PDB file of C-alpha atoms in Angstrom:
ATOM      1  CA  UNK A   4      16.645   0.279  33.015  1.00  0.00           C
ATOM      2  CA  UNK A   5      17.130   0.413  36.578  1.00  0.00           C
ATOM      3  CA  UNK A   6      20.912  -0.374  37.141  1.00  0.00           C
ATOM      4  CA  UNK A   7      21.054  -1.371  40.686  1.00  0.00           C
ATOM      5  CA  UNK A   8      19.061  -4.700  39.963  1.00  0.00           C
ATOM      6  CA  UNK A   9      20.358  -7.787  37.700  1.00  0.00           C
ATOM      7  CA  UNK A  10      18.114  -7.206  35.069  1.00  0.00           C
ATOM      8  CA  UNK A  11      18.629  -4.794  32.704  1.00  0.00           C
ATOM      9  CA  UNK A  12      16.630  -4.451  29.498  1.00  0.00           C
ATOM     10  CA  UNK A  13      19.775  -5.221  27.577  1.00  0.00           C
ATOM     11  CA  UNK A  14      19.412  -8.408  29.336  1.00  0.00           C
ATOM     12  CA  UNK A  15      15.864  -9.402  28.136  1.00  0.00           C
ATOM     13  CA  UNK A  16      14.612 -10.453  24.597  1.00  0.00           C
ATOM     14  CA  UNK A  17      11.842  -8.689  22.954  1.00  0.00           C
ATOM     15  CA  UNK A  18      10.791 -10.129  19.537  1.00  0.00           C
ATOM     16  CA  UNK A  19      10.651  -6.734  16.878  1.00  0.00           C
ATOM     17  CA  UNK A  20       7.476  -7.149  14.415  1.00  0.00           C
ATOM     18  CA  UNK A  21       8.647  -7.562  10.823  1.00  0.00           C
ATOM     19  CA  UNK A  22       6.695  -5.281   8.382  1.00  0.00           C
ATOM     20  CA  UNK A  23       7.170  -6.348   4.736  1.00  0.00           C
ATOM     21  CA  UNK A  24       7.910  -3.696   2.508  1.00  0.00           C
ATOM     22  CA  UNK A  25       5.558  -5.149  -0.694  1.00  0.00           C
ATOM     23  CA  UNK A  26       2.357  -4.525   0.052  1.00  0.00           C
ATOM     24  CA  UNK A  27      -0.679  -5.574  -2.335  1.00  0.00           C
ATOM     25  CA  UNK A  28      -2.464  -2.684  -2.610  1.00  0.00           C
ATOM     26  CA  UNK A  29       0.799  -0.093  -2.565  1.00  0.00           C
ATOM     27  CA  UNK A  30       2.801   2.076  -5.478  1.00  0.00           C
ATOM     28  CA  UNK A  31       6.469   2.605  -4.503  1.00  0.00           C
ATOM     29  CA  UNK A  32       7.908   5.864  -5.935  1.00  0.00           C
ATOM     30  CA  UNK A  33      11.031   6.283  -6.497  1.00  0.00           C
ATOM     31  CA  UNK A  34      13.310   7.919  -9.177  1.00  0.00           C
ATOM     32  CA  UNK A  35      11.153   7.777 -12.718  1.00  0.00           C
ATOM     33  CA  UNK A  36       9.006  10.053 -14.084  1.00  0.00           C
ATOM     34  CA  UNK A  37       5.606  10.957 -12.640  1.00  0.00           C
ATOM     35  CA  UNK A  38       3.353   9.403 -15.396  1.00  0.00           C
ATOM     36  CA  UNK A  39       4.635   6.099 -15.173  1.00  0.00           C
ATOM     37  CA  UNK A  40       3.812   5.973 -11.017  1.00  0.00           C
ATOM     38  CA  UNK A  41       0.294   7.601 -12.096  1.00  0.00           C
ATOM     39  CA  UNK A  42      -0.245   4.359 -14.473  1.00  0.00           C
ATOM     40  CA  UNK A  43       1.084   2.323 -11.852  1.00  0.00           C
ATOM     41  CA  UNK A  44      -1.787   3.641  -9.300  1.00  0.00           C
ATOM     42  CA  UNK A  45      -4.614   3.489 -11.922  1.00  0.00           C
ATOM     43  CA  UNK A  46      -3.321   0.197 -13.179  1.00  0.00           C
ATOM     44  CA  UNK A  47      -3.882  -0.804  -9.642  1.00  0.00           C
ATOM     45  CA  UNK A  48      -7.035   0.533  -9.031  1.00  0.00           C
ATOM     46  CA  UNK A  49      -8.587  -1.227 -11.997  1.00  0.00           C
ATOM     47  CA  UNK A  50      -6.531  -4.894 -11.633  1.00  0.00           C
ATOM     48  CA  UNK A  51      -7.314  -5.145  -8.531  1.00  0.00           C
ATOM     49  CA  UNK A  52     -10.333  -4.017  -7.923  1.00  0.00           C
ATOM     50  CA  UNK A  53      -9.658  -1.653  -4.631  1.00  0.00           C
ATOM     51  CA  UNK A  54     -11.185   1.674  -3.724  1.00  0.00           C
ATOM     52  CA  UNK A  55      -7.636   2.326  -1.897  1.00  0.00           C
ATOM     53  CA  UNK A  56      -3.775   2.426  -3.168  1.00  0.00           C
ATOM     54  CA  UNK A  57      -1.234   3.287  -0.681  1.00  0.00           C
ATOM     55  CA  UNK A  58       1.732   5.712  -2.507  1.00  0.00           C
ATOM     56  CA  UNK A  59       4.807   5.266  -0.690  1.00  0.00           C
ATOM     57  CA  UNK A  60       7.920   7.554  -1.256  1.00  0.00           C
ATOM     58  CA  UNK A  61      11.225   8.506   0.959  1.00  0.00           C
ATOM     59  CA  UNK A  62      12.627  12.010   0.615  1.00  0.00           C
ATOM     60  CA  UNK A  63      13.895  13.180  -2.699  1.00  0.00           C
ATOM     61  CA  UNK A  64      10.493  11.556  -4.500  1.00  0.00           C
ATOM     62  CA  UNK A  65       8.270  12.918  -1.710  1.00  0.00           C
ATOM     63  CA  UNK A  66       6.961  15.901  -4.072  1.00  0.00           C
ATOM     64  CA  UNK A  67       6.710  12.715  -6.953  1.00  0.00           C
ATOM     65  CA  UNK A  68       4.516  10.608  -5.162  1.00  0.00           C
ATOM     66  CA  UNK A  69       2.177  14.257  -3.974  1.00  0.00           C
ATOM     67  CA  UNK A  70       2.122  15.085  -7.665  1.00  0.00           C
ATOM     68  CA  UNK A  71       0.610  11.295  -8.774  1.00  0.00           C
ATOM     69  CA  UNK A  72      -1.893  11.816  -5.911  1.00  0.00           C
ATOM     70  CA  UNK A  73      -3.078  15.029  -7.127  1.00  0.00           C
ATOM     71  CA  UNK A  74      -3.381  13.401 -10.854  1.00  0.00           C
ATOM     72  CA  UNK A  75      -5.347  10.767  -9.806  1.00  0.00           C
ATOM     73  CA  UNK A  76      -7.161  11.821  -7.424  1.00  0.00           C
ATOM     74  CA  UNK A  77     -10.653  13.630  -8.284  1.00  0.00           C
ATOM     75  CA  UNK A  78     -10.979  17.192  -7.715  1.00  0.00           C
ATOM     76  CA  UNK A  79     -12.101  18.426  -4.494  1.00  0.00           C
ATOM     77  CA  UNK A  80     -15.844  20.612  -4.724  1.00  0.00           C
ATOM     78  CA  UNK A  81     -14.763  23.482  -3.154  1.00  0.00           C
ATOM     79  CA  UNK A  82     -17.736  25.523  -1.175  1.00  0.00           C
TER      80      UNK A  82
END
C-alpha cells in the first residue's frame, strides 16, 4: 500500500473465492476410529466409481487419515 496516494488497498474491494468444504470425491477424518474412515474411502471408491478419493484431516487426526491411506492403499513393489 503506498500511503502517500488516496488509494490504499484497504480502500479497494477484492472478491475472496469461496471453496466448499464437501467435496464429492473426499473422506473427512476426524475423531472416530480408523476402520470406519477406511470403509468410508472404499465405500467411495466402489459407489462412485472414481480411481481417486481425497482424505482430508486437521491436526490431531493427521496420523488417522495417514493410517486409512496406508490400509487402502496397495503396497508399493519395492526394487
Amino acid at each position: 500500500c503506498d500511503w502517500s496516494s488516496d488509494v490504499c488497498s484497504s480502500d479497494l474491494v477484492i472478491p475472496l473465492e469461496v471453496h466448499k468444504m464437501t467435496e464429492e470425491n473426499a473422506v473427512f477424518v476426524g475423531k472416530k476410529g480408523t476402520m470406519s474412515y477406511v470403509l468410508a474411502v472404499v465405500t467411495q471408491m466402489n459407489n462412485k466409481g472414481s480411481d481417486e478419493v481425497y482424505i482430508k484431516a486437521r491436526g490431531k487426526a493427521i496420523s488417522r487419515a495417514v493410517t486409512c491411506v496406508c490400509s487402502v492403499a496397495p503396497p508399493s513393489k519395492a526394487n
